[in-house]
PDB file of C-alpha atoms in Angstrom:
ATOM      1  CA  UNK A   1     -81.645 -11.280  69.848  1.00  0.00           C
ATOM      2  CA  UNK A   2     -79.927 -14.639  69.487  1.00  0.00           C
ATOM      3  CA  UNK A   3     -77.292 -15.336  72.123  1.00  0.00           C
ATOM      4  CA  UNK A   4     -75.244 -18.437  71.343  1.00  0.00           C
ATOM      5  CA  UNK A   5     -76.074 -20.654  74.297  1.00  0.00           C
ATOM      6  CA  UNK A   6     -75.415 -24.296  75.010  1.00  0.00           C
ATOM      7  CA  UNK A   7     -78.449 -26.619  75.257  1.00  0.00           C
ATOM      8  CA  UNK A   8     -77.941 -26.752  79.048  1.00  0.00           C
ATOM      9  CA  UNK A   9     -77.890 -22.954  79.350  1.00  0.00           C
ATOM     10  CA  UNK A  10     -81.014 -22.678  77.172  1.00  0.00           C
ATOM     11  CA  UNK A  11     -82.782 -25.263  79.316  1.00  0.00           C
ATOM     12  CA  UNK A  12     -81.885 -23.342  82.457  1.00  0.00           C
ATOM     13  CA  UNK A  13     -83.261 -20.080  81.079  1.00  0.00           C
ATOM     14  CA  UNK A  14     -86.530 -21.712  80.086  1.00  0.00           C
ATOM     15  CA  UNK A  15     -86.729 -23.378  83.489  1.00  0.00           C
ATOM     16  CA  UNK A  16     -86.343 -20.035  85.273  1.00  0.00           C
ATOM     17  CA  UNK A  17     -88.842 -18.377  82.942  1.00  0.00           C
ATOM     18  CA  UNK A  18     -91.481 -21.093  83.301  1.00  0.00           C
ATOM     19  CA  UNK A  19     -91.092 -21.700  87.030  1.00  0.00           C
ATOM     20  CA  UNK A  20     -90.802 -18.032  87.992  1.00  0.00           C
ATOM     21  CA  UNK A  21     -88.382 -19.045  90.726  1.00  0.00           C
ATOM     22  CA  UNK A  22     -85.208 -17.252  91.804  1.00  0.00           C
ATOM     23  CA  UNK A  23     -83.189 -20.109  93.282  1.00  0.00           C
ATOM     24  CA  UNK A  24     -80.057 -19.891  95.386  1.00  0.00           C
ATOM     25  CA  UNK A  25     -77.064 -20.843  93.268  1.00  0.00           C
ATOM     26  CA  UNK A  26     -76.074 -23.562  95.741  1.00  0.00           C
ATOM     27  CA  UNK A  27     -79.476 -25.221  95.273  1.00  0.00           C
ATOM     28  CA  UNK A  28     -79.688 -24.892  91.499  1.00  0.00           C
ATOM     29  CA  UNK A  29     -78.307 -28.036  89.906  1.00  0.00           C
ATOM     30  CA  UNK A  30     -79.073 -27.410  86.236  1.00  0.00           C
ATOM     31  CA  UNK A  31     -76.180 -24.985  85.847  1.00  0.00           C
ATOM     32  CA  UNK A  32     -72.613 -25.293  87.034  1.00  0.00           C
ATOM     33  CA  UNK A  33     -70.651 -22.159  87.897  1.00  0.00           C
ATOM     34  CA  UNK A  34     -68.798 -22.294  84.556  1.00  0.00           C
ATOM     35  CA  UNK A  35     -72.089 -22.561  82.665  1.00  0.00           C
ATOM     36  CA  UNK A  36     -73.712 -19.792  84.685  1.00  0.00           C
ATOM     37  CA  UNK A  37     -71.070 -17.113  84.212  1.00  0.00           C
ATOM     38  CA  UNK A  38     -71.591 -16.642  80.435  1.00  0.00           C
ATOM     39  CA  UNK A  39     -75.268 -15.953  81.141  1.00  0.00           C
ATOM     40  CA  UNK A  40     -74.238 -13.256  83.611  1.00  0.00           C
ATOM     41  CA  UNK A  41     -71.784 -11.737  81.142  1.00  0.00           C
ATOM     42  CA  UNK A  42     -74.484 -11.725  78.440  1.00  0.00           C
ATOM     43  CA  UNK A  43     -76.807  -9.866  80.792  1.00  0.00           C
ATOM     44  CA  UNK A  44     -79.430 -12.620  80.789  1.00  0.00           C
ATOM     45  CA  UNK A  45     -79.241 -13.261  84.513  1.00  0.00           C
ATOM     46  CA  UNK A  46     -77.776 -11.595  87.582  1.00  0.00           C
ATOM     47  CA  UNK A  47     -76.909 -12.710  91.089  1.00  0.00           C
ATOM     48  CA  UNK A  48     -78.577 -11.087  94.076  1.00  0.00           C
ATOM     49  CA  UNK A  49     -77.411 -11.576  97.645  1.00  0.00           C
ATOM     50  CA  UNK A  50     -80.258 -12.231 100.054  1.00  0.00           C
ATOM     51  CA  UNK A  51     -80.453 -12.932 103.732  1.00  0.00           C
ATOM     52  CA  UNK A  52     -81.661 -16.297 104.895  1.00  0.00           C
ATOM     53  CA  UNK A  53     -83.281 -16.191 108.307  1.00  0.00           C
ATOM     54  CA  UNK A  54     -83.890 -19.442 110.161  1.00  0.00           C
ATOM     55  CA  UNK A  55     -85.403 -19.468 113.683  1.00  0.00           C
ATOM     56  CA  UNK A  56     -82.770 -20.149 116.310  1.00  0.00           C
ATOM     57  CA  UNK A  57     -79.947 -19.981 113.818  1.00  0.00           C
ATOM     58  CA  UNK A  58     -77.543 -17.342 112.650  1.00  0.00           C
ATOM     59  CA  UNK A  59     -78.688 -15.275 109.677  1.00  0.00           C
ATOM     60  CA  UNK A  60     -76.786 -16.210 106.529  1.00  0.00           C
ATOM     61  CA  UNK A  61     -76.474 -14.643 103.111  1.00  0.00           C
ATOM     62  CA  UNK A  62     -76.956 -16.561  99.898  1.00  0.00           C
ATOM     63  CA  UNK A  63     -76.697 -15.569  96.254  1.00  0.00           C
ATOM     64  CA  UNK A  64     -79.802 -16.115  94.114  1.00  0.00           C
ATOM     65  CA  UNK A  65     -80.192 -16.331  90.355  1.00  0.00           C
ATOM     66  CA  UNK A  66     -82.510 -13.634  88.992  1.00  0.00           C
ATOM     67  CA  UNK A  67     -83.651 -13.200  85.396  1.00  0.00           C
ATOM     68  CA  UNK A  68     -83.002  -9.903  83.645  1.00  0.00           C
ATOM     69  CA  UNK A  69     -85.428  -8.417  81.119  1.00  0.00           C
ATOM     70  CA  UNK A  70     -82.983  -9.455  78.430  1.00  0.00           C
ATOM     71  CA  UNK A  71     -83.804 -13.108  79.175  1.00  0.00           C
ATOM     72  CA  UNK A  72     -87.454 -12.509  78.264  1.00  0.00           C
ATOM     73  CA  UNK A  73     -86.376 -10.843  75.027  1.00  0.00           C
ATOM     74  CA  UNK A  74     -84.167 -13.863  74.325  1.00  0.00           C
ATOM     75  CA  UNK A  75     -87.097 -16.235  74.906  1.00  0.00           C
ATOM     76  CA  UNK A  76     -89.256 -14.515  72.263  1.00  0.00           C
ATOM     77  CA  UNK A  77     -86.662 -15.396  69.594  1.00  0.00           C
ATOM     78  CA  UNK A  78     -85.839 -18.865  70.879  1.00  0.00           C
ATOM     79  CA  UNK A  79     -88.966 -20.999  71.080  1.00  0.00           C
ATOM     80  CA  UNK A  80     -87.245 -23.547  68.827  1.00  0.00           C
ATOM     81  CA  UNK A  81     -83.854 -23.468  70.521  1.00  0.00           C
ATOM     82  CA  UNK A  82     -82.158 -26.813  71.137  1.00  0.00           C
ATOM     83  CA  UNK A  83     -82.476 -27.846  74.784  1.00  0.00           C
ATOM     84  CA  UNK A  84     -80.416 -30.228  76.859  1.00  0.00           C
ATOM     85  CA  UNK A  85     -81.904 -33.720  77.117  1.00  0.00           C
ATOM     86  CA  UNK A  86     -80.809 -34.130  80.713  1.00  0.00           C
ATOM     87  CA  UNK A  87     -83.105 -35.407  83.476  1.00  0.00           C
ATOM     88  CA  UNK A  88     -84.053 -31.791  84.211  1.00  0.00           C
ATOM     89  CA  UNK A  89     -85.823 -31.512  80.854  1.00  0.00           C
ATOM     90  CA  UNK A  90     -88.682 -33.641  82.182  1.00  0.00           C
ATOM     91  CA  UNK A  91     -89.098 -31.339  85.176  1.00  0.00           C
ATOM     92  CA  UNK A  92     -89.198 -28.246  82.955  1.00  0.00           C
ATOM     93  CA  UNK A  93     -91.745 -29.885  80.643  1.00  0.00           C
ATOM     94  CA  UNK A  94     -93.890 -30.812  83.636  1.00  0.00           C
ATOM     95  CA  UNK A  95     -93.883 -27.205  84.862  1.00  0.00           C
ATOM     96  CA  UNK A  96     -94.856 -25.972  81.408  1.00  0.00           C
ATOM     97  CA  UNK A  97     -97.740 -28.443  81.079  1.00  0.00           C
ATOM     98  CA  UNK A  98     -99.063 -27.488  84.519  1.00  0.00           C
ATOM     99  CA  UNK A  99     -99.090 -23.800  83.622  1.00  0.00           C
ATOM    100  CA  UNK A 100    -100.540 -24.481  80.176  1.00  0.00           C
ATOM    101  CA  UNK A 101    -103.343 -26.564  81.681  1.00  0.00           C
ATOM    102  CA  UNK A 102    -104.178 -23.839  84.191  1.00  0.00           C
ATOM    103  CA  UNK A 103    -104.133 -21.184  81.453  1.00  0.00           C
ATOM    104  CA  UNK A 104    -106.499 -23.162  79.200  1.00  0.00           C
ATOM    105  CA  UNK A 105    -108.956 -23.900  82.005  1.00  0.00           C
ATOM    106  CA  UNK A 106    -109.028 -20.303  83.215  1.00  0.00           C
ATOM    107  CA  UNK A 107    -109.803 -19.053  79.713  1.00  0.00           C
ATOM    108  CA  UNK A 108    -112.063 -21.970  78.734  1.00  0.00           C
ATOM    109  CA  UNK A 109    -109.894 -22.897  75.745  1.00  0.00           C
ATOM    110  CA  UNK A 110    -109.856 -26.519  74.604  1.00  0.00           C
ATOM    111  CA  UNK A 111    -106.536 -28.190  73.928  1.00  0.00           C
ATOM    112  CA  UNK A 112    -107.593 -29.003  70.356  1.00  0.00           C
ATOM    113  CA  UNK A 113    -108.436 -25.336  69.784  1.00  0.00           C
ATOM    114  CA  UNK A 114    -105.085 -24.257  71.217  1.00  0.00           C
ATOM    115  CA  UNK A 115    -103.142 -26.701  69.054  1.00  0.00           C
ATOM    116  CA  UNK A 116    -105.104 -26.077  65.860  1.00  0.00           C
ATOM    117  CA  UNK A 117    -102.956 -24.761  63.017  1.00  0.00           C
ATOM    118  CA  UNK A 118    -104.718 -22.091  60.939  1.00  0.00           C
ATOM    119  CA  UNK A 119    -105.148 -23.170  57.359  1.00  0.00           C
ATOM    120  CA  UNK A 120    -103.813 -20.816  54.738  1.00  0.00           C
ATOM    121  CA  UNK A 121    -106.434 -19.989  52.159  1.00  0.00           C
ATOM    122  CA  UNK A 122    -105.590 -21.026  48.620  1.00  0.00           C
ATOM    123  CA  UNK A 123    -105.644 -18.402  45.882  1.00  0.00           C
ATOM    124  CA  UNK A 124    -108.646 -20.184  44.344  1.00  0.00           C
ATOM    125  CA  UNK A 125    -110.546 -19.740  47.605  1.00  0.00           C
ATOM    126  CA  UNK A 126    -109.499 -16.101  47.830  1.00  0.00           C
ATOM    127  CA  UNK A 127    -110.798 -15.506  44.304  1.00  0.00           C
ATOM    128  CA  UNK A 128    -114.133 -17.099  45.185  1.00  0.00           C
ATOM    129  CA  UNK A 129    -114.363 -14.977  48.329  1.00  0.00           C
ATOM    130  CA  UNK A 130    -113.535 -11.862  46.326  1.00  0.00           C
ATOM    131  CA  UNK A 131    -116.243 -12.719  43.794  1.00  0.00           C
ATOM    132  CA  UNK A 132    -118.784 -13.300  46.566  1.00  0.00           C
ATOM    133  CA  UNK A 133    -117.933  -9.978  48.183  1.00  0.00           C
ATOM    134  CA  UNK A 134    -118.066  -8.006  44.931  1.00  0.00           C
ATOM    135  CA  UNK A 135    -121.353  -9.574  43.793  1.00  0.00           C
ATOM    136  CA  UNK A 136    -122.757  -9.668  47.349  1.00  0.00           C
ATOM    137  CA  UNK A 137    -122.778 -13.485  47.256  1.00  0.00           C
ATOM    138  CA  UNK A 138    -124.907 -13.654  44.118  1.00  0.00           C
ATOM    139  CA  UNK A 139    -123.039 -16.526  42.493  1.00  0.00           C
ATOM    140  CA  UNK A 140    -125.173 -16.225  39.375  1.00  0.00           C
ATOM    141  CA  UNK A 141    -123.644 -12.795  38.803  1.00  0.00           C
ATOM    142  CA  UNK A 142    -120.381 -11.898  37.186  1.00  0.00           C
ATOM    143  CA  UNK A 143    -117.615  -9.654  38.470  1.00  0.00           C
ATOM    144  CA  UNK A 144    -115.119  -7.564  36.564  1.00  0.00           C
ATOM    145  CA  UNK A 145    -111.593  -8.929  36.643  1.00  0.00           C
ATOM    146  CA  UNK A 146    -110.407  -5.422  37.478  1.00  0.00           C
ATOM    147  CA  UNK A 147    -112.496  -5.582  40.680  1.00  0.00           C
ATOM    148  CA  UNK A 148    -111.023  -8.984  41.536  1.00  0.00           C
ATOM    149  CA  UNK A 149    -107.540  -7.518  41.126  1.00  0.00           C
ATOM    150  CA  UNK A 150    -108.410  -4.560  43.344  1.00  0.00           C
ATOM    151  CA  UNK A 151    -109.802  -6.878  46.014  1.00  0.00           C
ATOM    152  CA  UNK A 152    -106.646  -9.014  45.909  1.00  0.00           C
ATOM    153  CA  UNK A 153    -104.237  -6.122  45.575  1.00  0.00           C
ATOM    154  CA  UNK A 154    -101.578  -7.859  47.668  1.00  0.00           C
ATOM    155  CA  UNK A 155    -101.273 -10.628  45.064  1.00  0.00           C
ATOM    156  CA  UNK A 156     -99.562 -10.142  41.704  1.00  0.00           C
ATOM    157  CA  UNK A 157    -101.988  -9.673  38.758  1.00  0.00           C
ATOM    158  CA  UNK A 158    -100.099 -12.292  36.752  1.00  0.00           C
ATOM    159  CA  UNK A 159    -100.572 -14.892  39.476  1.00  0.00           C
ATOM    160  CA  UNK A 160    -104.280 -14.093  39.734  1.00  0.00           C
ATOM    161  CA  UNK A 161    -104.798 -14.434  35.991  1.00  0.00           C
ATOM    162  CA  UNK A 162    -102.776 -17.647  35.757  1.00  0.00           C
ATOM    163  CA  UNK A 163    -104.960 -19.105  38.511  1.00  0.00           C
ATOM    164  CA  UNK A 164    -108.126 -17.930  36.739  1.00  0.00           C
ATOM    165  CA  UNK A 165    -106.995 -19.639  33.532  1.00  0.00           C
ATOM    166  CA  UNK A 166    -106.451 -22.881  35.445  1.00  0.00           C
ATOM    167  CA  UNK A 167    -109.833 -22.562  37.148  1.00  0.00           C
ATOM    168  CA  UNK A 168    -111.549 -22.055  33.785  1.00  0.00           C
ATOM    169  CA  UNK A 169    -109.793 -25.077  32.274  1.00  0.00           C
ATOM    170  CA  UNK A 170    -111.013 -27.098  35.253  1.00  0.00           C
ATOM    171  CA  UNK A 171    -114.560 -25.849  34.689  1.00  0.00           C
ATOM    172  CA  UNK A 172    -114.663 -24.037  38.036  1.00  0.00           C
ATOM    173  CA  UNK A 173    -115.266 -20.565  36.593  1.00  0.00           C
ATOM    174  CA  UNK A 174    -116.246 -18.995  33.325  1.00  0.00           C
ATOM    175  CA  UNK A 175    -114.410 -16.021  31.873  1.00  0.00           C
ATOM    176  CA  UNK A 176    -116.501 -13.811  29.630  1.00  0.00           C
ATOM    177  CA  UNK A 177    -115.804 -10.924  27.219  1.00  0.00           C
ATOM    178  CA  UNK A 178    -117.090  -7.367  27.331  1.00  0.00           C
ATOM    179  CA  UNK A 179    -120.174  -7.040  25.093  1.00  0.00           C
ATOM    180  CA  UNK A 180    -119.835  -3.300  24.673  1.00  0.00           C
ATOM    181  CA  UNK A 181    -116.238  -2.234  23.869  1.00  0.00           C
ATOM    182  CA  UNK A 182    -117.075   1.322  24.936  1.00  0.00           C
ATOM    183  CA  UNK A 183    -117.411   0.089  28.532  1.00  0.00           C
ATOM    184  CA  UNK A 184    -113.793  -1.084  28.634  1.00  0.00           C
ATOM    185  CA  UNK A 185    -111.789   1.175  30.900  1.00  0.00           C
ATOM    186  CA  UNK A 186    -108.012   1.330  31.403  1.00  0.00           C
ATOM    187  CA  UNK A 187    -108.283  -0.798  34.567  1.00  0.00           C
ATOM    188  CA  UNK A 188    -110.321  -3.383  32.645  1.00  0.00           C
ATOM    189  CA  UNK A 189    -107.736  -3.566  29.889  1.00  0.00           C
ATOM    190  CA  UNK A 190    -104.942  -3.961  32.407  1.00  0.00           C
ATOM    191  CA  UNK A 191    -106.717  -6.841  34.181  1.00  0.00           C
ATOM    192  CA  UNK A 192    -107.953  -8.582  31.028  1.00  0.00           C
ATOM    193  CA  UNK A 193    -107.012 -12.174  30.246  1.00  0.00           C
ATOM    194  CA  UNK A 194    -106.054 -12.835  26.624  1.00  0.00           C
ATOM    195  CA  UNK A 195    -107.014 -16.402  25.727  1.00  0.00           C
ATOM    196  CA  UNK A 196    -105.160 -16.087  22.428  1.00  0.00           C
ATOM    197  CA  UNK A 197    -105.626 -14.275  19.168  1.00  0.00           C
ATOM    198  CA  UNK A 198    -106.892 -11.147  20.892  1.00  0.00           C
ATOM    199  CA  UNK A 199    -109.770 -13.033  22.566  1.00  0.00           C
ATOM    200  CA  UNK A 200    -109.827 -11.037  25.766  1.00  0.00           C
ATOM    201  CA  UNK A 201    -111.961 -11.761  28.821  1.00  0.00           C
ATOM    202  CA  UNK A 202    -112.949  -9.101  31.322  1.00  0.00           C
ATOM    203  CA  UNK A 203    -115.417 -10.855  33.635  1.00  0.00           C
ATOM    204  CA  UNK A 204    -115.462 -13.886  35.909  1.00  0.00           C
ATOM    205  CA  UNK A 205    -118.622 -15.879  36.379  1.00  0.00           C
ATOM    206  CA  UNK A 206    -119.073 -18.490  39.103  1.00  0.00           C
ATOM    207  CA  UNK A 207    -122.127 -20.731  39.095  1.00  0.00           C
TER     208      UNK A 207
END
C-alpha cells in the first residue's frame, strides 16, 4: 500500500512504530490535529480514550494515539519515504539507532556485517561455478555447453553464448568441438556456438 502522506505524517508514523509508544494526543507534538485526522481517516491510526489516575486527584480521561495494523503494512512499502526534517527527526533517528544497537548485540551481529551489500555474481562467475559443479571442480576437464545451459536455465541461451564468446576472446576459456559427430544430441546442437563457417563448438574448457 502507498498512502500519500506528508513528510511530517510519515515521520510521525515511523516515530510511533520505532518507539512503540501510544502517546496522549495533547502530549504528542509531532502532529497537529489537522495532520492527524487524515491518518485516522486512512485507517493508519486510531484514538483510544483512557483513564488517567493520579493519587489525590480526580480521574481524568485522555485520548491516545494507537497504531492500526495498516500502519505496519504501510511501513513495509515505505522504507524510502520522504520524512520531515524537523527537530523531531533527530529524536526518531536516535530511537532507531538505540534499538538497532540492542538488536545487533543480542544477536552478535557486527555493524559491518549488517550494512554489507551482497554482491551480485557476474555471468562469467556463474559460468565458472556451473563448470566447477558439472566437472566436480576438475578444472582440467571440459563440460558440455548443453549442461552449462541446463545449469543456468534462468538465463537466456543467447546471453550465455555471447558471454562465452567474449570469455574465449579474452583467453579465459576454451571452446572445443565434438570429435565424434555421432555423439551430438539435439540439446548439444541447440546449445552449440557457431564461430563462423559452420565451425561449431560444443564444450567449454577452463584451465
